[in-house]
Amino acid sequence: MPFEADEAQAVYRAIRERRDMRHFAGGEVAPELLRRLLEAAHHAPSVGFMQPWRFLRVRDAALRAQLHALVEQERVRTAQALGEREDAFMRLKVEGLLEAAELIAVTLADGREQHVFGRRTLPQMDLASAACAIQNLWLAARVEGLGMGWVSLFDPAQVAALLGLPAGAEPIALLCLGPVHGFYDEPMLQRERWAQRAPLASMVFDDRWGAPSTLFADAPNEKETP
Ligand SMILES: Cc1cc2nc3c(=O)[nH]c(=O)nc-3n(C[C@H](O)[C@H](O)[C@H](O)COP(=O)(O)O)c2cc1C
């Protein structure tokens, strides 16, 4: 059975209004609320039900500062790798590690090679599964009025060493989570003119790569996705 109309609208609204946040208002996240958010993450789908996600809550301020230093180091290296967009990149705010109420590292668990179901030809489905968990957390945070930002600007080996990960485990995200003063009304990278959302119709094909989908043939207004 479908959800009631207002419930369905709420789900679509959460999807539309979820934002990657990099400006935070400090404060805190109550333990009960954080447990609820992590529960939402833990209800994500996963390949072969392997549940490859692990969450490390960073509580030690010195550790948080060390992680921030690693992100800053990678931010500078990323800028250098961008060539002519270096200055524009350096002007972007790409993380809120020191201001967010909570910092949560998400890692892929060790021992993932034992999970073959759905991964024999596509081993990266473990990462896809963990990304589903992060998206659940993102949406749940949004409906609770909390901002979340996914930071992936770091050297995974250095983060793994700082967090004491076992061999085979891999960090994939440093999640900044907490109260915000307000949500951006469009992706920050769009607002800063770094990138634009592509029209959905340019990304949907019928049968063969590149063949425009008939889904959008009679719906000119659908060609642009704001
Ligand atoms: C896998 C992944 C990694 C990301 N890493 C970063 C990051 O390191 N720094 C950052 O500022 N944003 C990061 N983002 C956020 C994207 O920039 C953001 O999702 C995109 O600009 C669209 O904005 P929206 O999430 O508000 O819709 C990441 C997003 C994803 C899905």
PDB file of C-alpha atoms and ligand atoms in Angstrom:
ATOM      1  CA  MET A   1       0.000   0.000   0.000  1.00  0.00           C
ATOM      2  CA  PRO A   2       1.246   3.502  -0.760  1.00  0.00           C
ATOM      3  CA  PHE A   3       1.795   5.966   2.060  1.00  0.00           C
ATOM      4  CA  GLU A   4      -0.859   8.576   2.767  1.00  0.00           C
ATOM      5  CA  ALA A   5      -0.427  11.628   0.500  1.00  0.00           C
ATOM      6  CA  ASP A   6       0.944  13.882   3.252  1.00  0.00           C
ATOM      7  CA  GLU A   7       3.409  11.214   4.374  1.00  0.00           C
ATOM      8  CA  ALA A   8       4.604  10.758   0.794  1.00  0.00           C
ATOM      9  CA  GLN A   9       4.990  14.504   0.395  1.00  0.00           C
ATOM     10  CA  ALA A  10       7.091  14.605   3.559  1.00  0.00           C
ATOM     11  CA  VAL A  11       9.453  11.982   2.168  1.00  0.00           C
ATOM     12  CA  TYR A  12       9.857  13.869  -1.127  1.00  0.00           C
ATOM     13  CA  ARG A  13      10.342  17.098   0.807  1.00  0.00           C
ATOM     14  CA  ALA A  14      13.138  15.571   2.888  1.00  0.00           C
ATOM     15  CA  ILE A  15      14.834  14.376  -0.294  1.00  0.00           C
ATOM     16  CA  ARG A  16      14.503  17.794  -1.954  1.00  0.00           C
ATOM     17  CA  GLU A  17      15.528  19.855   1.054  1.00  0.00           C
ATOM     18  CA  ARG A  18      18.442  17.727   2.242  1.00  0.00           C
ATOM     19  CA  ARG A  19      21.634  19.705   1.802  1.00  0.00           C
ATOM     20  CA  ASP A  20      25.319  19.089   2.274  1.00  0.00           C
ATOM     21  CA  MET A  21      26.065  21.569   5.077  1.00  0.00           C
ATOM     22  CA  ARG A  22      29.412  23.138   5.891  1.00  0.00           C
ATOM     23  CA  HIS A  23      28.243  25.946   8.225  1.00  0.00           C
ATOM     24  CA  PHE A  24      27.318  24.795  11.729  1.00  0.00           C
ATOM     25  CA  ALA A  25      26.064  26.488  14.861  1.00  0.00           C
ATOM     26  CA  GLY A  26      27.968  24.448  17.470  1.00  0.00           C
ATOM     27  CA  GLY A  27      25.655  23.142  20.186  1.00  0.00           C
ATOM     28  CA  GLU A  28      25.066  19.459  20.699  1.00  0.00           C
ATOM     29  CA  VAL A  29      23.026  16.479  19.564  1.00  0.00           C
ATOM     30  CA  ALA A  30      21.175  14.693  22.357  1.00  0.00           C
ATOM     31  CA  PRO A  31      22.282  11.057  22.725  1.00  0.00           C
ATOM     32  CA  GLU A  32      18.752   9.765  22.137  1.00  0.00           C
ATOM     33  CA  LEU A  33      18.507  11.717  18.886  1.00  0.00           C
ATOM     34  CA  LEU A  34      21.931  10.547  17.742  1.00  0.00           C
ATOM     35  CA  ARG A  35      20.942   6.956  18.439  1.00  0.00           C
ATOM     36  CA  ARG A  36      17.770   7.482  16.370  1.00  0.00           C
ATOM     37  CA  LEU A  37      19.798   8.861  13.460  1.00  0.00           C
ATOM     38  CA  LEU A  38      22.269   5.994  13.576  1.00  0.00           C
ATOM     39  CA  GLU A  39      19.355   3.569  13.732  1.00  0.00           C
ATOM     40  CA  ALA A  40      18.069   5.133  10.486  1.00  0.00           C
ATOM     41  CA  ALA A  41      21.512   4.682   8.939  1.00  0.00           C
ATOM     42  CA  HIS A  42      21.621   1.060  10.106  1.00  0.00           C
ATOM     43  CA  HIS A  43      18.324   0.338   8.315  1.00  0.00           C
ATOM     44  CA  ALA A  44      19.934   0.981   4.935  1.00  0.00           C
ATOM     45  CA  PRO A  45      20.019  -1.720   2.278  1.00  0.00           C
ATOM     46  CA  SER A  46      23.321  -3.545   1.818  1.00  0.00           C
ATOM     47  CA  VAL A  47      24.659  -6.022  -0.692  1.00  0.00           C
ATOM     48  CA  GLY A  48      24.066  -9.599   0.588  1.00  0.00           C
ATOM     49  CA  PHE A  49      22.898  -7.861   3.818  1.00  0.00           C
ATOM     50  CA  MET A  50      26.576  -7.524   4.725  1.00  0.00           C
ATOM     51  CA  GLN A  51      26.093  -4.230   6.658  1.00  0.00           C
ATOM     52  CA  PRO A  52      29.637  -3.041   5.968  1.00  0.00           C
ATOM     53  CA  TRP A  53      29.260   0.312   7.764  1.00  0.00           C
ATOM     54  CA  ARG A  54      30.964   1.190  11.042  1.00  0.00           C
ATOM     55  CA  PHE A  55      30.539   4.549  12.811  1.00  0.00           C
ATOM     56  CA  LEU A  56      33.267   6.066  14.952  1.00  0.00           C
ATOM     57  CA  ARG A  57      32.072   8.972  17.013  1.00  0.00           C
ATOM     58  CA  VAL A  58      34.980  11.379  17.515  1.00  0.00           C
ATOM     59  CA  ARG A  59      34.686  12.639  21.090  1.00  0.00           C
ATOM     60  CA  ASP A  60      38.275  13.658  21.827  1.00  0.00           C
ATOM     61  CA  ALA A  61      38.886  17.324  20.885  1.00  0.00           C
ATOM     62  CA  ALA A  62      42.569  16.684  20.159  1.00  0.00           C
ATOM     63  CA  LEU A  63      41.662  13.859  17.774  1.00  0.00           C
ATOM     64  CA  ARG A  64      39.140  16.104  16.055  1.00  0.00           C
ATOM     65  CA  ALA A  65      41.856  18.755  15.595  1.00  0.00           C
ATOM     66  CA  GLN A  66      44.212  16.140  14.105  1.00  0.00           C
ATOM     67  CA  LEU A  67      41.509  15.020  11.653  1.00  0.00           C
ATOM     68  CA  HIS A  68      40.868  18.643  10.755  1.00  0.00           C
ATOM     69  CA  ALA A  69      44.581  19.105  10.010  1.00  0.00           C
ATOM     70  CA  LEU A  70      44.481  16.106   7.646  1.00  0.00           C
ATOM     71  CA  VAL A  71      41.471  17.557   5.837  1.00  0.00           C
ATOM     72  CA  GLU A  72      43.176  20.920   5.552  1.00  0.00           C
ATOM     73  CA  GLN A  73      46.272  19.268   4.089  1.00  0.00           C
ATOM     74  CA  GLU A  74      44.161  17.475   1.494  1.00  0.00           C
ATOM     75  CA  ARG A  75      42.157  20.615   0.733  1.00  0.00           C
ATOM     76  CA  VAL A  76      45.374  22.382  -0.288  1.00  0.00           C
ATOM     77  CA  ARG A  77      46.543  19.389  -2.364  1.00  0.00           C
ATOM     78  CA  THR A  78      43.150  19.181  -4.078  1.00  0.00           C
ATOM     79  CA  ALA A  79      43.337  22.876  -4.943  1.00  0.00           C
ATOM     80  CA  GLN A  80      46.782  22.393  -6.461  1.00  0.00           C
ATOM     81  CA  ALA A  81      45.532  19.429  -8.506  1.00  0.00           C
ATOM     82  CA  LEU A  82      42.700  21.547  -9.909  1.00  0.00           C
ATOM     83  CA  GLY A  83      45.016  23.797 -11.893  1.00  0.00           C
ATOM     84  CA  GLU A  84      43.181  26.880 -13.138  1.00  0.00           C
ATOM     85  CA  ARG A  85      40.293  26.407 -10.672  1.00  0.00           C
ATOM     86  CA  GLU A  86      42.693  26.413  -7.694  1.00  0.00           C
ATOM     87  CA  ASP A  87      41.779  29.871  -6.405  1.00  0.00           C
ATOM     88  CA  ALA A  88      38.043  29.351  -6.861  1.00  0.00           C
ATOM     89  CA  PHE A  89      38.287  26.043  -4.953  1.00  0.00           C
ATOM     90  CA  MET A  90      40.232  27.617  -2.096  1.00  0.00           C
ATOM     91  CA  ARG A  91      37.418  30.159  -1.674  1.00  0.00           C
ATOM     92  CA  LEU A  92      34.824  27.401  -1.174  1.00  0.00           C
ATOM     93  CA  LYS A  93      33.954  26.187   2.309  1.00  0.00           C
ATOM     94  CA  VAL A  94      34.349  22.428   2.022  1.00  0.00           C
ATOM     95  CA  GLU A  95      34.083  21.239   5.618  1.00  0.00           C
ATOM     96  CA  GLY A  96      32.817  22.187   9.073  1.00  0.00           C
ATOM     97  CA  LEU A  97      34.881  19.825  11.194  1.00  0.00           C
ATOM     98  CA  LEU A  98      35.628  22.224  14.019  1.00  0.00           C
ATOM     99  CA  GLU A  99      32.188  23.837  14.255  1.00  0.00           C
ATOM    100  CA  ALA A 100      29.846  20.843  13.997  1.00  0.00           C
ATOM    101  CA  ALA A 101      28.402  19.451  17.217  1.00  0.00           C
ATOM    102  CA  GLU A 102      29.311  15.901  16.251  1.00  0.00           C
ATOM    103  CA  LEU A 103      32.017  14.423  14.063  1.00  0.00           C
ATOM    104  CA  ILE A 104      31.411  10.850  12.941  1.00  0.00           C
ATOM    105  CA  ALA A 105      33.860   8.857  10.857  1.00  0.00           C
ATOM    106  CA  VAL A 106      32.202   6.226   8.687  1.00  0.00           C
ATOM    107  CA  THR A 107      34.347   3.295   7.698  1.00  0.00           C
ATOM    108  CA  LEU A 108      33.984   0.093   5.762  1.00  0.00           C
ATOM    109  CA  ALA A 109      34.510  -2.875   8.076  1.00  0.00           C
ATOM    110  CA  ASP A 110      37.451  -5.234   7.824  1.00  0.00           C
ATOM    111  CA  GLY A 111      36.937  -8.784   6.512  1.00  0.00           C
ATOM    112  CA  ARG A 112      34.815  -7.660   3.566  1.00  0.00           C
ATOM    113  CA  GLU A 113      36.460 -10.180   1.243  1.00  0.00           C
ATOM    114  CA  GLN A 114      34.388 -12.912   2.950  1.00  0.00           C
ATOM    115  CA  HIS A 115      31.232 -11.382   1.474  1.00  0.00           C
ATOM    116  CA  VAL A 116      30.896 -12.594  -2.109  1.00  0.00           C
ATOM    117  CA  PHE A 117      27.109 -12.353  -2.609  1.00  0.00           C
ATOM    118  CA  GLY A 118      26.585  -9.508  -5.092  1.00  0.00           C
ATOM    119  CA  ARG A 119      30.242  -8.525  -4.957  1.00  0.00           C
ATOM    120  CA  ARG A 120      32.090 -11.164  -7.012  1.00  0.00           C
ATOM    121  CA  THR A 121      32.101  -8.962 -10.108  1.00  0.00           C
ATOM    122  CA  LEU A 122      31.315  -5.663  -8.361  1.00  0.00           C
ATOM    123  CA  PRO A 123      33.357  -5.540  -5.153  1.00  0.00           C
ATOM    124  CA  GLN A 124      32.613  -1.827  -4.805  1.00  0.00           C
ATOM    125  CA  MET A 125      29.030  -2.673  -3.784  1.00  0.00           C
ATOM    126  CA  ASP A 126      30.254  -2.520  -0.168  1.00  0.00           C
ATOM    127  CA  LEU A 127      30.968   1.167  -0.655  1.00  0.00           C
ATOM    128  CA  ALA A 128      27.601   1.618  -2.356  1.00  0.00           C
ATOM    129  CA  SER A 129      25.918   0.002   0.666  1.00  0.00           C
ATOM    130  CA  ALA A 130      27.694   2.251   3.153  1.00  0.00           C
ATOM    131  CA  ALA A 131      26.716   5.254   1.030  1.00  0.00           C
ATOM    132  CA  CYS A 132      23.066   4.170   1.390  1.00  0.00           C
ATOM    133  CA  ALA A 133      23.515   4.233   5.168  1.00  0.00           C
ATOM    134  CA  ILE A 134      25.000   7.714   4.997  1.00  0.00           C
ATOM    135  CA  GLN A 135      22.125   8.922   2.838  1.00  0.00           C
ATOM    136  CA  ASN A 136      19.618   7.550   5.390  1.00  0.00           C
ATOM    137  CA  LEU A 137      21.462   9.433   8.105  1.00  0.00           C
ATOM    138  CA  TRP A 138      21.488  12.580   5.975  1.00  0.00           C
ATOM    139  CA  LEU A 139      17.728  12.464   5.367  1.00  0.00           C
ATOM    140  CA  ALA A 140      16.922  11.629   8.978  1.00  0.00           C
ATOM    141  CA  ALA A 141      19.133  14.494  10.163  1.00  0.00           C
ATOM    142  CA  ARG A 142      17.334  16.886   7.796  1.00  0.00           C
ATOM    143  CA  VAL A 143      13.895  15.981   9.095  1.00  0.00           C
ATOM    144  CA  GLU A 144      15.179  16.452  12.663  1.00  0.00           C
ATOM    145  CA  GLY A 145      16.426  19.924  11.681  1.00  0.00           C
ATOM    146  CA  LEU A 146      20.102  18.985  11.897  1.00  0.00           C
ATOM    147  CA  GLY A 147      22.630  19.684   9.166  1.00  0.00           C
ATOM    148  CA  MET A 148      25.105  17.144   7.898  1.00  0.00           C
ATOM    149  CA  GLY A 149      28.129  17.431   5.648  1.00  0.00           C
ATOM    150  CA  TRP A 150      30.049  14.565   4.038  1.00  0.00           C
ATOM    151  CA  VAL A 151      33.744  15.305   3.964  1.00  0.00           C
ATOM    152  CA  SER A 152      35.905  13.056   1.807  1.00  0.00           C
ATOM    153  CA  LEU A 153      38.945  15.283   1.523  1.00  0.00           C
ATOM    154  CA  PHE A 154      41.491  13.183   3.381  1.00  0.00           C
ATOM    155  CA  ASP A 155      44.155  10.571   2.928  1.00  0.00           C
ATOM    156  CA  PRO A 156      42.414   7.330   3.998  1.00  0.00           C
ATOM    157  CA  ALA A 157      45.623   5.707   5.276  1.00  0.00           C
ATOM    158  CA  GLN A 158      46.341   8.651   7.557  1.00  0.00           C
ATOM    159  CA  VAL A 159      42.778   8.735   8.882  1.00  0.00           C
ATOM    160  CA  ALA A 160      42.842   4.956   9.378  1.00  0.00           C
ATOM    161  CA  ALA A 161      46.032   5.277  11.431  1.00  0.00           C
ATOM    162  CA  LEU A 162      44.617   8.093  13.595  1.00  0.00           C
ATOM    163  CA  LEU A 163      41.441   6.132  14.322  1.00  0.00           C
ATOM    164  CA  GLY A 164      43.182   2.830  14.947  1.00  0.00           C
ATOM    165  CA  LEU A 165      41.346   0.945  12.204  1.00  0.00           C
ATOM    166  CA  PRO A 166      42.167  -2.743  11.767  1.00  0.00           C
ATOM    167  CA  ALA A 167      43.836  -3.859   8.515  1.00  0.00           C
ATOM    168  CA  GLY A 168      41.265  -3.978   5.709  1.00  0.00           C
ATOM    169  CA  ALA A 169      38.916  -1.381   7.211  1.00  0.00           C
ATOM    170  CA  GLU A 170      38.688   1.871   5.259  1.00  0.00           C
ATOM    171  CA  PRO A 171      37.386   5.312   6.148  1.00  0.00           C
ATOM    172  CA  ILE A 172      34.994   6.734   3.568  1.00  0.00           C
ATOM    173  CA  ALA A 173      33.507   9.777   5.274  1.00  0.00           C
ATOM    174  CA  LEU A 174      34.010  12.299   8.000  1.00  0.00           C
ATOM    175  CA  LEU A 175      30.477  13.394   8.767  1.00  0.00           C
ATOM    176  CA  CYS A 176      29.946  16.801  10.317  1.00  0.00           C
ATOM    177  CA  LEU A 177      26.577  16.755  12.051  1.00  0.00           C
ATOM    178  CA  GLY A 178      24.695  19.191  14.207  1.00  0.00           C
ATOM    179  CA  PRO A 179      22.554  22.288  14.588  1.00  0.00           C
ATOM    180  CA  VAL A 180      22.787  24.865  11.798  1.00  0.00           C
ATOM    181  CA  HIS A 181      21.535  28.436  11.544  1.00  0.00           C
ATOM    182  CA  GLY A 182      19.632  27.540   8.367  1.00  0.00           C
ATOM    183  CA  PHE A 183      19.756  25.215   5.373  1.00  0.00           C
ATOM    184  CA  TYR A 184      21.075  26.357   1.993  1.00  0.00           C
ATOM    185  CA  ASP A 185      18.135  26.519  -0.403  1.00  0.00           C
ATOM    186  CA  GLU A 186      20.218  25.010  -3.206  1.00  0.00           C
ATOM    187  CA  PRO A 187      23.474  23.026  -3.283  1.00  0.00           C
ATOM    188  CA  MET A 188      26.248  25.290  -2.072  1.00  0.00           C
ATOM    189  CA  LEU A 189      28.374  24.422  -5.077  1.00  0.00           C
ATOM    190  CA  GLN A 190      25.538  25.605  -7.297  1.00  0.00           C
ATOM    191  CA  ARG A 191      25.109  28.791  -5.290  1.00  0.00           C
ATOM    192  CA  GLU A 192      28.838  29.443  -5.613  1.00  0.00           C
ATOM    193  CA  ARG A 193      28.620  28.715  -9.360  1.00  0.00           C
ATOM    194  CA  TRP A 194      31.016  25.786  -9.128  1.00  0.00           C
ATOM    195  CA  ALA A 195      28.571  23.349 -10.769  1.00  0.00           C
ATOM    196  CA  GLN A 196      24.914  23.152 -11.814  1.00  0.00           C
ATOM    197  CA  ARG A 197      22.374  20.376 -11.453  1.00  0.00           C
ATOM    198  CA  ALA A 198      22.170  18.703 -14.869  1.00  0.00           C
ATOM    199  CA  PRO A 199      18.781  18.316 -16.571  1.00  0.00           C
ATOM    200  CA  LEU A 200      17.379  14.901 -15.627  1.00  0.00           C
ATOM    201  CA  ALA A 201      16.354  14.229 -19.249  1.00  0.00           C
ATOM    202  CA  SER A 202      20.027  14.331 -20.293  1.00  0.00           C
ATOM    203  CA  MET A 203      20.710  11.423 -17.934  1.00  0.00           C
ATOM    204  CA  VAL A 204      17.911   9.014 -18.779  1.00  0.00           C
ATOM    205  CA  PHE A 205      18.182   6.801 -21.862  1.00  0.00           C
ATOM    206  CA  ASP A 206      15.936   4.201 -23.484  1.00  0.00           C
ATOM    207  CA  ASP A 207      17.566   0.854 -24.354  1.00  0.00           C
ATOM    208  CA  ARG A 208      20.956   2.164 -25.496  1.00  0.00           C
ATOM    209  CA  TRP A 209      23.419   4.662 -24.126  1.00  0.00           C
ATOM    210  CA  GLY A 210      22.697   8.099 -25.541  1.00  0.00           C
ATOM    211  CA  ALA A 211      19.176   7.364 -26.846  1.00  0.00           C
ATOM    212  CA  PRO A 212      16.938  10.080 -25.319  1.00  0.00           C
ATOM    213  CA  SER A 213      14.179   8.588 -23.201  1.00  0.00           C
ATOM    214  CA  THR A 214      10.590   8.903 -24.419  1.00  0.00           C
ATOM    215  CA  LEU A 215       9.734   9.613 -20.777  1.00  0.00           C
ATOM    216  CA  PHE A 216      10.637  13.237 -21.359  1.00  0.00           C
ATOM    217  CA  ALA A 217       9.493  13.629 -24.978  1.00  0.00           C
ATOM    218  CA  ASP A 218       6.135  15.229 -24.134  1.00  0.00           C
ATOM    219  CA  ALA A 219       7.207  16.999 -20.987  1.00  0.00           C
ATOM    220  CA  PRO A 220       9.318  19.990 -21.959  1.00  0.00           C
ATOM    221  CA  ASN A 221       9.088  21.351 -18.411  1.00  0.00           C
ATOM    222  CA  GLU A 222      10.667  18.172 -17.102  1.00  0.00           C
ATOM    223  CA  LYS A 223      13.801  18.750 -19.134  1.00  0.00           C
ATOM    224  CA  GLU A 224      15.166  21.211 -16.606  1.00  0.00           C
ATOM    225  CA  THR A 225      15.548  20.041 -13.029  1.00  0.00           C
ATOM    226  CA  PRO A 226      16.007  23.064 -10.749  1.00  0.00           C
TER     227      PRO A 226
HETATM  228  C1  LIG B   1      30.521  10.838  -1.600  1.00  0.00           C
HETATM  229  C2  LIG B   1      30.452  12.317  -1.327  1.00  0.00           C
HETATM  230  C3  LIG B   1      31.578  12.993  -0.869  1.00  0.00           C
HETATM  231  C4  LIG B   1      31.530  14.372  -0.630  1.00  0.00           C
HETATM  232  N1  LIG B   1      32.641  15.037  -0.167  1.00  0.00           N
HETATM  233  C5  LIG B   1      32.574  16.362   0.083  1.00  0.00           C
HETATM  234  C6  LIG B   1      33.689  17.069   0.631  1.00  0.00           C
HETATM  235  O1  LIG B   1      34.744  16.516   0.932  1.00  0.00           O
HETATM  236  N2  LIG B   1      33.560  18.395   0.850  1.00  0.00           N
HETATM  237  C7  LIG B   1      32.414  19.056   0.544  1.00  0.00           C
HETATM  238  O2  LIG B   1      32.353  20.275   0.733  1.00  0.00           O
HETATM  239  N3  LIG B   1      31.328  18.419   0.049  1.00  0.00           N
HETATM  240  C8  LIG B   1      31.405  17.082  -0.175  1.00  0.00           C
HETATM  241  N4  LIG B   1      30.289  16.436  -0.661  1.00  0.00           N
HETATM  242  C9  LIG B   1      29.025  17.176  -0.857  1.00  0.00           C
HETATM  243  C10 LIG B   1      28.755  17.555  -2.309  1.00  0.00           C
HETATM  244  O3  LIG B   1      29.549  18.645  -2.694  1.00  0.00           O
HETATM  245  C11 LIG B   1      27.258  17.894  -2.423  1.00  0.00           C
HETATM  246  O4  LIG B   1      26.514  16.749  -2.168  1.00  0.00           O
HETATM  247  C12 LIG B   1      26.865  18.442  -3.794  1.00  0.00           C
HETATM  248  O5  LIG B   1      27.504  19.657  -4.014  1.00  0.00           O
HETATM  249  C13 LIG B   1      25.345  18.622  -3.945  1.00  0.00           C
HETATM  250  O6  LIG B   1      24.849  19.424  -2.895  1.00  0.00           O
HETATM  251  P1  LIG B   1      23.694  18.909  -1.925  1.00  0.00           P
HETATM  252  O7  LIG B   1      24.223  17.678  -1.224  1.00  0.00           O
HETATM  253  O8  LIG B   1      23.435  20.037  -0.973  1.00  0.00           O
HETATM  254  O9  LIG B   1      22.508  18.576  -2.767  1.00  0.00           O
HETATM  255  C14 LIG B   1      30.324  15.065  -0.879  1.00  0.00           C
HETATM  256  C15 LIG B   1      29.187  14.368  -1.313  1.00  0.00           C
HETATM  257  C16 LIG B   1      29.236  13.006  -1.526  1.00  0.00           C
HETATM  258  C17 LIG B   1      27.994  12.275  -1.972  1.00  0.00           C
END
